GROMACS .gro file of C-alpha atoms in nm:
model
  312
    1MET     CA    1  22.576   3.869  -0.577
    2GLU     CA    2  22.415   3.532  -0.532
    3ARG     CA    3  22.086   3.693  -0.492
    4SER     CA    4  22.130   3.897  -0.806
    5LEU     CA    5  22.234   3.587  -1.008
    6GLU     CA    6  21.937   3.381  -0.862
    7LEU     CA    7  21.705   3.673  -0.981
    8GLY     CA    8  21.868   3.696  -1.308
    9ASN     CA    9  21.806   3.314  -1.375
   10MET     CA   10  21.441   3.356  -1.295
   11THR     CA   11  21.176   3.422  -1.567
   12ARG     CA   12  21.046   3.768  -1.567
   13VAL     CA   13  20.659   3.789  -1.556
   14GLN     CA   14  20.535   3.886  -1.902
   15GLU     CA   15  20.183   3.924  -1.824
   16PHE     CA   16  19.949   3.949  -1.509
   17ILE     CA   17  19.623   3.774  -1.433
   18LEU     CA   18  19.352   3.996  -1.278
   19LEU     CA   19  19.104   3.841  -1.069
   20GLY     CA   20  18.861   4.113  -1.105
   21LEU     CA   21  18.581   4.223  -0.860
   22SER     CA   22  18.411   3.895  -0.800
   23THR     CA   23  18.477   3.530  -0.883
   24SER     CA   24  18.120   3.405  -0.864
   25PRO     CA   25  17.955   3.367  -1.211
   26GLU     CA   26  17.625   3.447  -1.086
   27THR     CA   27  17.722   3.762  -0.906
   28ARG     CA   28  17.937   3.883  -1.213
   29GLU     CA   29  17.654   3.883  -1.446
   30VAL     CA   30  17.461   4.112  -1.212
   31LEU     CA   31  17.757   4.333  -1.149
   32PHE     CA   32  17.836   4.350  -1.511
   33VAL     CA   33  17.511   4.507  -1.582
   34VAL     CA   34  17.512   4.730  -1.293
   35PHE     CA   35  17.859   4.857  -1.368
   36LEU     CA   36  17.820   4.888  -1.720
   37SER     CA   37  17.510   5.121  -1.660
   38LEU     CA   38  17.709   5.335  -1.420
   39TYR     CA   39  17.998   5.352  -1.658
   40LEU     CA   40  17.750   5.493  -1.936
   41LEU     CA   41  17.567   5.726  -1.698
   42THR     CA   42  17.909   5.870  -1.578
   43LEU     CA   43  18.007   5.941  -1.928
   44LEU     CA   44  17.675   6.114  -2.014
   45GLU     CA   45  17.680   6.322  -1.715
   46ASN     CA   46  18.018   6.450  -1.754
   47ALA     CA   47  18.012   6.489  -2.123
   48LEU     CA   48  17.693   6.696  -2.047
   49ILE     CA   49  17.878   6.922  -1.810
   50VAL     CA   50  18.157   6.979  -2.047
   51PHE     CA   51  17.918   7.067  -2.335
   52LEU     CA   52  17.712   7.313  -2.124
   53VAL     CA   53  18.043   7.482  -1.992
   54CYS     CA   54  18.175   7.517  -2.329
   55SER     CA   55  17.861   7.626  -2.500
   56HIS     CA   56  17.723   7.876  -2.270
   57ALA     CA   57  17.886   8.217  -2.209
   58GLU     CA   58  17.731   8.264  -1.876
   59LEU     CA   59  17.920   7.961  -1.732
   60HIS     CA   60  18.255   8.103  -1.856
   61LYS     CA   61  18.356   8.163  -1.490
   62PRO     CA   62  18.648   8.030  -1.281
   63MET     CA   63  18.430   7.766  -1.073
   64TYR     CA   64  18.267   7.632  -1.389
   65PHE     CA   65  18.611   7.622  -1.565
   66PHE     CA   66  18.755   7.399  -1.293
   67LEU     CA   67  18.423   7.187  -1.302
   68GLY     CA   68  18.473   7.142  -1.672
   69ASN     CA   69  18.816   7.028  -1.613
   70LEU     CA   70  18.699   6.789  -1.348
   71SER     CA   71  18.434   6.645  -1.580
   72CYS     CA   72  18.711   6.589  -1.850
   73LEU     CA   73  18.936   6.424  -1.588
   74GLU     CA   74  18.640   6.198  -1.463
   75MET     CA   75  18.545   6.054  -1.814
   76CYS     CA   76  18.916   5.971  -1.866
   77TYR     CA   77  18.940   5.829  -1.520
   78VAL     CA   78  18.647   5.581  -1.540
   79SER     CA   79  18.782   5.486  -1.904
   80VAL     CA   80  19.108   5.398  -1.763
   81THR     CA   81  18.966   5.162  -1.482
   82MET     CA   82  18.607   5.054  -1.587
   83PRO     CA   83  18.701   4.855  -1.896
   84SER     CA   84  18.911   4.628  -1.703
   85LEU     CA   85  18.646   4.604  -1.449
   86LEU     CA   86  18.380   4.512  -1.698
   87ALA     CA   87  18.611   4.266  -1.872
   88GLY     CA   88  18.662   4.087  -1.541
   89LEU     CA   89  18.299   4.067  -1.479
   90TRP     CA   90  18.233   3.939  -1.843
   91THR     CA   91  18.506   3.671  -1.869
   92GLY     CA   92  18.634   3.613  -1.509
   93PRO     CA   93  19.014   3.621  -1.446
   94TYR     CA   94  19.183   3.760  -1.748
   95HIS     CA   95  19.540   3.795  -1.871
   96VAL     CA   96  19.690   4.151  -1.921
   97PRO     CA   97  20.029   4.195  -2.087
   98PHE     CA   98  20.292   4.360  -1.866
   99THR     CA   99  20.337   4.668  -2.095
  100ALA     CA  100  19.958   4.731  -2.089
  101CYS     CA  101  19.952   4.690  -1.709
  102MET     CA  102  20.204   4.948  -1.674
  103THR     CA  103  20.036   5.180  -1.914
  104GLN     CA  104  19.706   5.157  -1.715
  105LEU     CA  105  19.895   5.223  -1.391
  106PHE     CA  106  20.065   5.533  -1.556
  107PHE     CA  107  19.745   5.677  -1.671
  108PHE     CA  108  19.568   5.613  -1.339
  109ILE     CA  109  19.834   5.771  -1.123
  110VAL     CA  110  19.823   6.077  -1.361
  111LEU     CA  111  19.449   6.114  -1.322
  112ILE     CA  112  19.439   6.041  -0.946
  113CYS     CA  113  19.719   6.309  -0.897
  114THR     CA  114  19.555   6.568  -1.121
  115GLU     CA  115  19.221   6.528  -0.932
  116CYS     CA  116  19.394   6.606  -0.599
  117ALA     CA  117  19.527   6.919  -0.747
  118LEU     CA  118  19.231   7.045  -0.899
  119LEU     CA  119  19.009   6.958  -0.598
  120ALA     CA  120  19.263   7.188  -0.402
  121SER     CA  121  19.232   7.449  -0.682
  122MET     CA  122  18.860   7.450  -0.651
  123ALA     CA  123  18.882   7.496  -0.277
  124CYS     CA  124  19.108   7.803  -0.331
  125ASP     CA  125  18.857   7.944  -0.579
  126ARG     CA  126  18.576   7.920  -0.325
  127TYR     CA  127  18.784   8.079  -0.058
  128VAL     CA  128  18.855   8.365  -0.274
  129ALA     CA  129  18.492   8.403  -0.385
  130ILE     CA  130  18.376   8.400  -0.036
  131CYS     CA  131  18.654   8.546   0.179
  132ARG     CA  132  18.781   8.806  -0.074
  133PRO     CA  133  18.488   8.879  -0.319
  134LEU     CA  134  18.615   9.235  -0.415
  135HIS     CA  135  18.957   9.083  -0.554
  136TYR     CA  136  18.809   8.774  -0.709
  137PRO     CA  137  18.804   8.913  -1.085
  138LEU     CA  138  19.180   8.975  -1.031
  139LEU     CA  139  19.287   8.683  -0.833
  140MET     CA  140  19.101   8.428  -1.040
  141ARG     CA  141  19.153   8.594  -1.372
  142PRO     CA  142  19.161   8.343  -1.675
  143GLN     CA  143  19.543   8.326  -1.684
  144VAL     CA  144  19.548   8.220  -1.314
  145CYS     CA  145  19.283   7.964  -1.376
  146LEU     CA  146  19.474   7.812  -1.681
  147GLY     CA  147  19.786   7.810  -1.469
  148LEU     CA  148  19.637   7.617  -1.187
  149ALA     CA  149  19.471   7.363  -1.441
  150GLY     CA  150  19.787   7.336  -1.634
  151THR     CA  151  19.979   7.293  -1.323
  152SER     CA  152  19.761   7.017  -1.206
  153TRP     CA  153  19.804   6.825  -1.527
  154LEU     CA  154  20.162   6.854  -1.542
  155GLY     CA  155  20.249   6.768  -1.203
  156GLY     CA  156  20.009   6.458  -1.235
  157LEU     CA  157  20.235   6.362  -1.538
  158LEU     CA  158  20.555   6.412  -1.372
  159VAL     CA  159  20.490   6.233  -1.045
  160SER     CA  160  20.321   5.939  -1.249
  161ALA     CA  161  20.618   5.905  -1.479
  162VAL     CA  162  20.847   5.876  -1.157
  163LYS     CA  163  20.629   5.611  -0.978
  164THR     CA  164  20.561   5.409  -1.279
  165VAL     CA  165  20.933   5.381  -1.373
  166CYS     CA  166  20.985   5.292  -1.031
  167ILE     CA  167  20.742   4.999  -1.040
  168ALA     CA  168  20.807   4.885  -1.375
  169SER     CA  169  21.181   4.847  -1.296
  170LEU     CA  170  21.114   4.615  -1.018
  171SER     CA  171  21.152   4.219  -1.088
  172TYR     CA  172  20.840   4.027  -1.109
  173CYS     CA  173  20.922   3.658  -1.089
  174GLY     CA  174  20.595   3.495  -1.005
  175PRO     CA  175  20.321   3.441  -0.895
  176ASN     CA  176  20.148   3.698  -1.132
  177VAL     CA  177  19.805   3.684  -1.002
  178LEU     CA  178  19.683   4.043  -0.904
  179ASN     CA  179  19.381   4.043  -0.670
  180HIS     CA  180  19.224   4.346  -0.819
  181PHE     CA  181  19.012   4.459  -1.097
  182PHE     CA  182  19.300   4.701  -1.245
  183CYS     CA  183  19.688   4.742  -1.229
  184ASP     CA  184  19.719   4.942  -0.892
  185VAL     CA  185  20.030   5.015  -0.702
  186SER     CA  186  19.968   4.814  -0.387
  187PRO     CA  187  19.889   4.481  -0.561
  188LEU     CA  188  20.187   4.513  -0.788
  189LEU     CA  189  20.408   4.584  -0.493
  190ASN     CA  190  20.296   4.269  -0.327
  191LEU     CA  191  20.405   4.052  -0.637
  192SER     CA  192  20.748   4.198  -0.659
  193CYS     CA  193  21.030   3.936  -0.589
  194THR     CA  194  21.291   4.212  -0.525
  195HIS     CA  195  21.355   4.471  -0.244
  196VAL     CA  196  21.069   4.738  -0.287
  197ALA     CA  197  21.181   4.961   0.007
  198LEU     CA  198  21.281   5.243  -0.233
  199THR     CA  199  20.980   5.210  -0.457
  200GLU     CA  200  20.746   5.212  -0.131
  201LEU     CA  201  20.956   5.523  -0.016
  202VAL     CA  202  20.891   5.708  -0.337
  203ASP     CA  203  20.518   5.595  -0.323
  204PHE     CA  204  20.500   5.713   0.033
  205LEU     CA  205  20.657   6.056  -0.038
  206SER     CA  206  20.447   6.117  -0.345
  207ALA     CA  207  20.138   6.056  -0.157
  208ILE     CA  208  20.241   6.290   0.120
  209VAL     CA  209  20.308   6.557  -0.115
  210ILE     CA  210  20.012   6.510  -0.359
  211LEU     CA  211  19.742   6.371  -0.115
  212TRP     CA  212  19.838   6.532   0.213
  213GLY     CA  213  19.940   6.855   0.044
  214SER     CA  214  19.633   6.908  -0.155
  215LEU     CA  215  19.398   6.797   0.127
  216LEU     CA  216  19.579   7.054   0.362
  217VAL     CA  217  19.508   7.331   0.102
  218ALA     CA  218  19.150   7.218   0.092
  219ILE     CA  219  19.111   7.200   0.484
  220ALA     CA  220  19.279   7.555   0.531
  221SER     CA  221  19.051   7.702   0.249
  222TYR     CA  222  18.747   7.570   0.407
  223VAL     CA  223  18.859   7.670   0.791
  224ALA     CA  224  18.879   8.039   0.643
  225ILE     CA  225  18.556   8.004   0.453
  226GLY     CA  226  18.372   7.867   0.770
  227ARG     CA  227  18.515   8.171   0.975
  228ALA     CA  228  18.421   8.404   0.719
  229VAL     CA  229  18.048   8.263   0.694
  230LEU     CA  230  17.989   8.245   1.047
  231ARG     CA  231  18.080   8.632   1.068
  232MET     CA  232  17.808   8.722   0.785
  233PRO     CA  233  17.505   8.910   0.938
  234SER     CA  234  17.247   8.759   0.724
  235ALA     CA  235  17.113   8.405   0.786
  236ALA     CA  236  17.029   8.379   0.416
  237ALA     CA  237  17.373   8.492   0.319
  238ARG     CA  238  17.519   8.222   0.535
  239ARG     CA  239  17.293   7.952   0.395
  240LYS     CA  240  17.395   8.043   0.045
  241ALA     CA  241  17.765   8.055   0.106
  242PHE     CA  242  17.739   7.721   0.292
  243SER     CA  243  17.538   7.559  -0.003
  244THR     CA  244  17.810   7.639  -0.243
  245CYS     CA  245  18.081   7.478  -0.025
  246ALA     CA  246  17.882   7.178   0.110
  247SER     CA  247  17.880   6.972  -0.218
  248HIS     CA  248  18.264   7.017  -0.257
  249LEU     CA  249  18.314   6.918   0.111
  250LEU     CA  250  18.122   6.605   0.057
  251VAL     CA  251  18.317   6.491  -0.263
  252VAL     CA  252  18.644   6.589  -0.088
  253GLY     CA  253  18.555   6.375   0.226
  254ILE     CA  254  18.452   6.082   0.023
  255PHE     CA  255  18.756   6.105  -0.228
  256TYR     CA  256  19.017   6.163   0.036
  257SER     CA  257  18.919   5.900   0.296
  258ALA     CA  258  18.944   5.621   0.043
  259THR     CA  259  19.262   5.741  -0.123
  260LEU     CA  260  19.449   5.830   0.195
  261PHE     CA  261  19.366   5.502   0.356
  262ILE     CA  262  19.514   5.311   0.057
  263TYR     CA  263  19.794   5.524  -0.070
  264ALA     CA  264  19.936   5.753   0.210
  265ARG     CA  265  20.095   5.472   0.424
  266PRO     CA  266  20.456   5.332   0.381
  267SER     CA  267  20.373   4.970   0.392
  268ARG     CA  268  20.208   4.717   0.144
  269ILE     CA  269  19.824   4.649   0.207
  270GLU     CA  270  19.747   4.295   0.259
  271ALA     CA  271  19.359   4.322   0.281
  272MET     CA  272  19.304   4.337  -0.088
  273ASP     CA  273  18.938   4.276  -0.062
  274LEU     CA  274  18.905   4.593   0.129
  275ASN     CA  275  19.125   4.759  -0.107
  276LYS     CA  276  18.895   4.662  -0.412
  277VAL     CA  277  18.587   4.799  -0.217
  278LEU     CA  278  18.763   5.129  -0.153
  279SER     CA  279  18.888   5.158  -0.501
  280VAL     CA  280  18.520   5.095  -0.645
  281THR     CA  281  18.433   5.419  -0.412
  282TYR     CA  282  18.669   5.660  -0.580
  283THR     CA  283  18.703   5.500  -0.941
  284VAL     CA  284  18.325   5.444  -0.982
  285VAL     CA  285  18.104   5.604  -0.726
  286THR     CA  286  18.271   5.935  -0.702
  287PRO     CA  287  18.305   6.009  -1.084
  288MET     CA  288  17.937   5.935  -1.106
  289CYS     CA  289  17.815   6.152  -0.814
  290ASN     CA  290  18.037   6.454  -0.884
  291PRO     CA  291  17.845   6.605  -1.177
  292VAL     CA  292  17.525   6.561  -0.964
  293ILE     CA  293  17.674   6.693  -0.653
  294TYR     CA  294  17.858   7.008  -0.821
  295CYS     CA  295  17.650   7.090  -1.114
  296LEU     CA  296  17.338   6.942  -1.186
  297ARG     CA  297  17.173   7.082  -0.898
  298ASN     CA  298  17.329   7.432  -0.959
  299ARG     CA  299  17.056   7.680  -1.074
  300GLU     CA  300  17.288   7.835  -1.334
  301VAL     CA  301  17.379   7.506  -1.474
  302GLN     CA  302  16.998   7.382  -1.474
  303ALA     CA  303  16.906   7.705  -1.672
  304ALA     CA  304  17.177   7.642  -1.929
  305PHE     CA  305  17.051   7.285  -1.964
  306CYS     CA  306  16.680   7.405  -2.018
  307ARG     CA  307  16.790   7.657  -2.265
  308THR     CA  308  16.973   7.392  -2.457
  309LEU     CA  309  16.672   7.176  -2.443
  310ARG     CA  310  16.457   7.454  -2.590
  311GLY     CA  311  16.715   7.516  -2.852
  312SER     CA  312  16.715   7.158  -2.974
   0.00000   0.00000   0.00000
């Protein structure tokens, strides 16, 4: 009771101060130019993929359908985190209202959970294409693809709503300085002046279900794919099958290595500088590299791009 009265007499934090990526003015100027260029490049790459998938009938296949969804997600993803990163590099530490911070957190969790589900769906698509090619048109028909994509987005919304409500309902009495470039889960939990065991448990369980669950689906799919590839009699067929999966494995490895380290653990993260570096990996580097790794090296996409250039 005394604890509750004490907390009730405290002033609730109305805004947070984001320290950003760097506090050195000289470093900030260089990083601002670098990250602004990466942001614009990421938007251009992913917008190009969405345009090509939508405008060319030969790309109306399950694999490209999921890649189009992933590109839409990546454009939203970088647009949630990069503006605050750029603002911090331009002005230095800056103030973010409590509501705006929670809104950013909500959309960030939606997108990261949806990306996990989409990566798992893409792994299943490759499994069916390589291990059950004769059943591929039936198992990956448009209704199934729409259902997988819709479930991914809806699941991300539901998980994010629960986690954001839990974090927003905590008491923040000060200090209000976030050592990060956007409103993330761990920095906010570190600032809470109330008991956060329940919120950490919800965060940990959701990480287990979303991150570990989707990762296990991807691993199981690629183990089965690996066995099927090794049984192929032709070396050329093995190389072709491996090349279609290697890019996805690379992205999955980078993405999950960073996210699992940060989110799939039940305790607060104290090494916030390391947290920021890892966050840059999956909020900046991965969205920029995905279109190149997945699509722009793909012959069908390259052919569609060339036809678009000739048509213009």
